[in-house]
Short mmCIF file of C-alpha atoms in Angstrom, two decimals:
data_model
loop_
_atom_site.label_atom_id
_atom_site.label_comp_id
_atom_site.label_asym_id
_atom_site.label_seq_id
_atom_site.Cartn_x
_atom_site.Cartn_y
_atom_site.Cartn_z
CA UNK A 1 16.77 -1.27 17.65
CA UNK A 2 13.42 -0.38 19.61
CA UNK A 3 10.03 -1.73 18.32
CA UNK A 4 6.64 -1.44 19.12
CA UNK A 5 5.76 -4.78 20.62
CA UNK A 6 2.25 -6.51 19.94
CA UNK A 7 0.31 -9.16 21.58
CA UNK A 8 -1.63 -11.40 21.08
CA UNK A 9 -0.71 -12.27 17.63
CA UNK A 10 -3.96 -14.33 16.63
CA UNK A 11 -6.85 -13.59 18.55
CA UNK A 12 -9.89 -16.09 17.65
CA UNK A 13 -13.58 -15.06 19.16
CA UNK A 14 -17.00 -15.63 19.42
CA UNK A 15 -19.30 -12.85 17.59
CA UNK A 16 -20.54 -10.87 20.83
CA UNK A 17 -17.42 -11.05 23.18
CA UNK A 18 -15.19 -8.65 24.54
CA UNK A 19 -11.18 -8.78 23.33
CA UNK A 20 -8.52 -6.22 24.47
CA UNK A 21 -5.34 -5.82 22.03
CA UNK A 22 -2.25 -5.01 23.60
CA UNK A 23 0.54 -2.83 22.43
CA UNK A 24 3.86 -2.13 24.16
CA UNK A 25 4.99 1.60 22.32
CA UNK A 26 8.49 2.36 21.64
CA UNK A 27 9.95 3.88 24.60
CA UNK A 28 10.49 7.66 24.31
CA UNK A 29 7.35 7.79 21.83
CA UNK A 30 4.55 10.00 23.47
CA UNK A 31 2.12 9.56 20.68
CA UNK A 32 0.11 5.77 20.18
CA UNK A 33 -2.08 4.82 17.23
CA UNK A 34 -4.56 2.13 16.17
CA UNK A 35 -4.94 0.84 12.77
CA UNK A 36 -6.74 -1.77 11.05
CA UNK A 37 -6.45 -3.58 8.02
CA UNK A 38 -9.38 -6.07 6.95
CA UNK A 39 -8.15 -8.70 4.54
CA UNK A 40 -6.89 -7.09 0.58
CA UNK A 41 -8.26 -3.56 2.11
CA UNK A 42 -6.06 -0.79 2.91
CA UNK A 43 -5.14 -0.10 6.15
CA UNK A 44 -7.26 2.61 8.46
CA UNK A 45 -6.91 4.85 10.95
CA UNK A 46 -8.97 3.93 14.35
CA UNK A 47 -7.46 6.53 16.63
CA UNK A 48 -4.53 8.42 18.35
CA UNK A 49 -3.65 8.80 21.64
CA UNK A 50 -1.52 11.47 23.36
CA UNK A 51 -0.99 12.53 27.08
CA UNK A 52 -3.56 9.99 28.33
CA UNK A 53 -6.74 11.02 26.18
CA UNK A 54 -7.60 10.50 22.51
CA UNK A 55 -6.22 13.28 20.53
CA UNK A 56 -8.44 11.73 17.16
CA UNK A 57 -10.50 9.42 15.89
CA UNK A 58 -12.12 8.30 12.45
CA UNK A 59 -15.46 7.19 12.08
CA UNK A 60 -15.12 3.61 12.49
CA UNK A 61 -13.82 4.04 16.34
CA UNK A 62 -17.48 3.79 17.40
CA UNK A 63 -18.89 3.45 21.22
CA UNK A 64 -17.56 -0.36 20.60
CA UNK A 65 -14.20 0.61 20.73
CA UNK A 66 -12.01 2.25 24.09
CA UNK A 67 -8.12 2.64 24.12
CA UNK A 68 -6.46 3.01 27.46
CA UNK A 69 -2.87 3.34 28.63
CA UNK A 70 -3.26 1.19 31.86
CA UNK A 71 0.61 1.88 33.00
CA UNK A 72 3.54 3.57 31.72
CA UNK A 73 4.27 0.83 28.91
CA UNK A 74 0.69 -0.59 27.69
CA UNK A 75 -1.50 0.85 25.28
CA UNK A 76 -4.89 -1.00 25.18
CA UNK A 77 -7.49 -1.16 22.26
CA UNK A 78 -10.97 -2.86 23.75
CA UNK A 79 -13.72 -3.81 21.49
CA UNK A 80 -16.53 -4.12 23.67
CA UNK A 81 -19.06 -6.79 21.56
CA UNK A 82 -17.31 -7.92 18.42
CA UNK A 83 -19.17 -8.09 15.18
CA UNK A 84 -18.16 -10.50 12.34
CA UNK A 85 -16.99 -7.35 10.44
CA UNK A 86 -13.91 -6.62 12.93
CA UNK A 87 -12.40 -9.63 11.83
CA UNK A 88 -9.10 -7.68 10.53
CA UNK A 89 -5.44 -7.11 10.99
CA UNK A 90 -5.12 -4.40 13.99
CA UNK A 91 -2.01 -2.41 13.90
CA UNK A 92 -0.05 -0.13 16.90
CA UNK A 93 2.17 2.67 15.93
CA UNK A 94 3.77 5.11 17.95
CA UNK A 95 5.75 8.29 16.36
CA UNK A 96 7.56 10.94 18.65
CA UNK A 97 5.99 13.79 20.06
CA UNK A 98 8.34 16.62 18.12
CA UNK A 99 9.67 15.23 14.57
CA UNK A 100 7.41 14.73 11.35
CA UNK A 101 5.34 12.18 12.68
CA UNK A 102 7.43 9.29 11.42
CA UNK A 103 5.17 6.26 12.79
CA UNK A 104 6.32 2.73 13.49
CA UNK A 105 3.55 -0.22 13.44
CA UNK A 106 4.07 -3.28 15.33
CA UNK A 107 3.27 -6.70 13.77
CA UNK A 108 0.08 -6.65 14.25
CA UNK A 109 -2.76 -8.68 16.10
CA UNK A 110 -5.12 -10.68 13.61
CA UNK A 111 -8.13 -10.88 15.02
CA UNK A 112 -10.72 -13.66 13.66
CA UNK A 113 -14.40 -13.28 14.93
CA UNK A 114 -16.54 -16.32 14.21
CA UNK B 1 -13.06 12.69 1.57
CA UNK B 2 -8.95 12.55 1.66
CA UNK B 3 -7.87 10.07 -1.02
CA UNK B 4 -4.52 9.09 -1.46
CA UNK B 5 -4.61 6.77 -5.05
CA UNK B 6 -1.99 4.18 -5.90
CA UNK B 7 -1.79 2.06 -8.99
CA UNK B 8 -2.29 -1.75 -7.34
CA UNK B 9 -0.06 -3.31 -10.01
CA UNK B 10 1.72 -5.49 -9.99
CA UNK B 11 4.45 -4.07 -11.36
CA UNK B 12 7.31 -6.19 -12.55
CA UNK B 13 10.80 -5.22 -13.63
CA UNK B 14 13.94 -7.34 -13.80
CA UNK B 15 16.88 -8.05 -10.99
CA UNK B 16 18.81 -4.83 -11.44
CA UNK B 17 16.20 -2.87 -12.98
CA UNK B 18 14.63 0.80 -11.59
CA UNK B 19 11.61 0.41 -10.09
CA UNK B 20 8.89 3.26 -9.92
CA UNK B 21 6.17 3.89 -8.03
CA UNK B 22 3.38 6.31 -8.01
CA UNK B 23 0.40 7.50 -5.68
CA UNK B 24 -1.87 11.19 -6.03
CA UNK B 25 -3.26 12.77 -3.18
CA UNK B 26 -6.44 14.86 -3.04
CA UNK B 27 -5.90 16.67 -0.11
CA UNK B 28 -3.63 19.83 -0.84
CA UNK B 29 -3.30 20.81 2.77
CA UNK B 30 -1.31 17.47 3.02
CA UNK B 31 2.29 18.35 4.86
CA UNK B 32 4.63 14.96 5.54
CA UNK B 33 4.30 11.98 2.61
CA UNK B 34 5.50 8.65 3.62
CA UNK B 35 6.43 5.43 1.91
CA UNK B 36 6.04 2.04 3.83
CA UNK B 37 7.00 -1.76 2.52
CA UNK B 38 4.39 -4.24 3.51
CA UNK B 39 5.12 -8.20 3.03
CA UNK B 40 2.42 -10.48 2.26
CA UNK B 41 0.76 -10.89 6.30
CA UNK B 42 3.19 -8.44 7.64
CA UNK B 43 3.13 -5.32 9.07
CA UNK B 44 3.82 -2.02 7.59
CA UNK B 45 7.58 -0.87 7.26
CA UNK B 46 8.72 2.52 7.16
CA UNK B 47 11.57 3.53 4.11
CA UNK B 48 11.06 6.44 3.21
CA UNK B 49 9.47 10.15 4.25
CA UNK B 50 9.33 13.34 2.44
CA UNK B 51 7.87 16.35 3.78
CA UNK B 52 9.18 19.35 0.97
CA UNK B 53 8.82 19.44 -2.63
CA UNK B 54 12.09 17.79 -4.47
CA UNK B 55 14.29 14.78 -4.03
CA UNK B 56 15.56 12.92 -1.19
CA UNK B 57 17.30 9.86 -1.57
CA UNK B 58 18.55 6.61 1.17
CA UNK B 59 20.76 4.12 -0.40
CA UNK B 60 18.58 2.97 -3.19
CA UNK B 61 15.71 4.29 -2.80
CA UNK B 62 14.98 7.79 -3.90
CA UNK B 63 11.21 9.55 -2.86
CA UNK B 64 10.10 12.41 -5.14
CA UNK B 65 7.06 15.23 -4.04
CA UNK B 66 5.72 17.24 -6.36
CA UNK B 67 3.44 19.50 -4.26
CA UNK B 68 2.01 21.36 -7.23
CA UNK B 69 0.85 18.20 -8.96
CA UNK B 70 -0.24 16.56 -5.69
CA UNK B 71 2.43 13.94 -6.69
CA UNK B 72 4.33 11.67 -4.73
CA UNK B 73 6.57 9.01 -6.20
CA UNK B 74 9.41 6.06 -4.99
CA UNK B 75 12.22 4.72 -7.11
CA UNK B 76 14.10 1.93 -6.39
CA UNK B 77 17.41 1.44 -7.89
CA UNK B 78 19.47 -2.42 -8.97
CA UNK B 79 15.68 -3.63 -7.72
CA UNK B 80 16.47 -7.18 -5.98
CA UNK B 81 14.23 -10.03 -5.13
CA UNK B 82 13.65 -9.27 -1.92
CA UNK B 83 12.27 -5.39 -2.76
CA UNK B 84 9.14 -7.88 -3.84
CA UNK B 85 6.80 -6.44 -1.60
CA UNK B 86 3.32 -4.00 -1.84
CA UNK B 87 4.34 -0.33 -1.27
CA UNK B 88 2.01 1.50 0.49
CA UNK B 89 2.24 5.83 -0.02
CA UNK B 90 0.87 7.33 3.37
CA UNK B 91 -0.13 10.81 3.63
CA UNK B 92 -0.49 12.88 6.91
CA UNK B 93 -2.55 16.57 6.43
CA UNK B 94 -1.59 18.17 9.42
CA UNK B 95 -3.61 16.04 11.91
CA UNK B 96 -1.26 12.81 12.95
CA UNK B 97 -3.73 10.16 11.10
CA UNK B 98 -2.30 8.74 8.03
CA UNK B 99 -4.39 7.98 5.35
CA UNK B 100 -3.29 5.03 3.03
CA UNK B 101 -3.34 4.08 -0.35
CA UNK B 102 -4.66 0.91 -1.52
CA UNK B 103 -0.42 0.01 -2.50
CA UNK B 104 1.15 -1.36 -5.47
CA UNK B 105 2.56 -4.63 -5.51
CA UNK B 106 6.25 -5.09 -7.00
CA UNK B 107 7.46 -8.03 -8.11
CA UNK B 108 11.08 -8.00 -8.87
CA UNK B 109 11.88 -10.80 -11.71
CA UNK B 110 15.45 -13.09 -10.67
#
């Protein structure tokens, strides 16, 4: 069965440093997502992605944040300077273009910023 | 604001037992309603979607929508041990982002 595909798993940095998630979509899904989910918090919408521009965002995707699809498998969330307060679980989902937006999350990358 | 409200439990029933689970939604322009399992440090599973007002049902689980009432609800049926998990109700208002409830944790009692 096809999954969405997450990595690195456990991210650990330093408050100020760059870190790139990566995401590997379900194949035949056009549409990507970001979500987050800080520790006994539900989780949140970042931002969606669709023909190779962001098609929304919420408020928290702020100038720190950039998704890219690099090729045609990767999707890419950056976080330009982390703060201590992005230490969270960060989620990728794809759903199909047509259908009712049934979206599949990946494992997840924890992400710890000391 | 959207809000999507869930009771955080925990709820417990017995092996066996029907469990039921509730969440409210503010926003009444809200079109697809979806249910997902999440394990302690997991990620979020998919079981269930609704999109029109009524029943649908998949093996033992059955999701209810009550558009009027802004009502969306999950049963489980001959709840198991392994159903133990924090149900999350996601809501999707016509733009693709889902907005979450805060879940309800099950715990289903061997």
């Amino acid at each position: 069965e096809p999954e969405v595909t997450q990595t690195p798993s456990h991210q650990v940095t330093q408050m100020g440093q760059e870190v790139i998630l990566r995401c590997v979509p379900i194949s035949n899904h056009l549409y990507f997502y970001w979500y987050r989910q800080i520790l006994g918090q539900k989780v949140e919408f970042l931002v969606s992605f669709y023909n190779n521009e962001i098609s929304e965002k919420s408020e928290i995707f702020d100038d720190q944040f950039s998704v890219e699809r690099p090729d045609g498998s990767n999707f890419t969330l950056k976080i330009r300077s982390t703060k201590l307060e992005d230490s969270a679980m960060y989620f990728c989902a794809s759903s199909e273009l047509a259908g009712r937006n049934e979206q599949f999350f990946g494992p997840g990358t924890r992400l710890t910023v000391l | 604001q959207k809000e999507v409200e869930q009771n955080s439990g925990p709820l417990s029933v017995p092996e066996g037992a029907i469990a039921s689970l509730n969440c409210t939604y503010s926003d009444r322009g809200s079109q697809s309603f979806f249910w997902y399992r999440q394990y302690s440090g997991k990620s979020p599973e998919l079981i269930m979607s609704i999109y029109s007002n009524g029943d649908k049902e998949d093996g033992r689980f059955t999701a209810q929508l009550n558009k009027a009432s802004q009502y969306v609800s999950l049963l489980i049926r001959d709840s198991q041990p392994s159903d133990s998990a924090t149900y999350l109700c996601a809501v999707n208002a016509g733009r693709r982002a889902l907005t979450f409830g805060s879940g309800t944790r099950l715990q289903v009692q061997p």
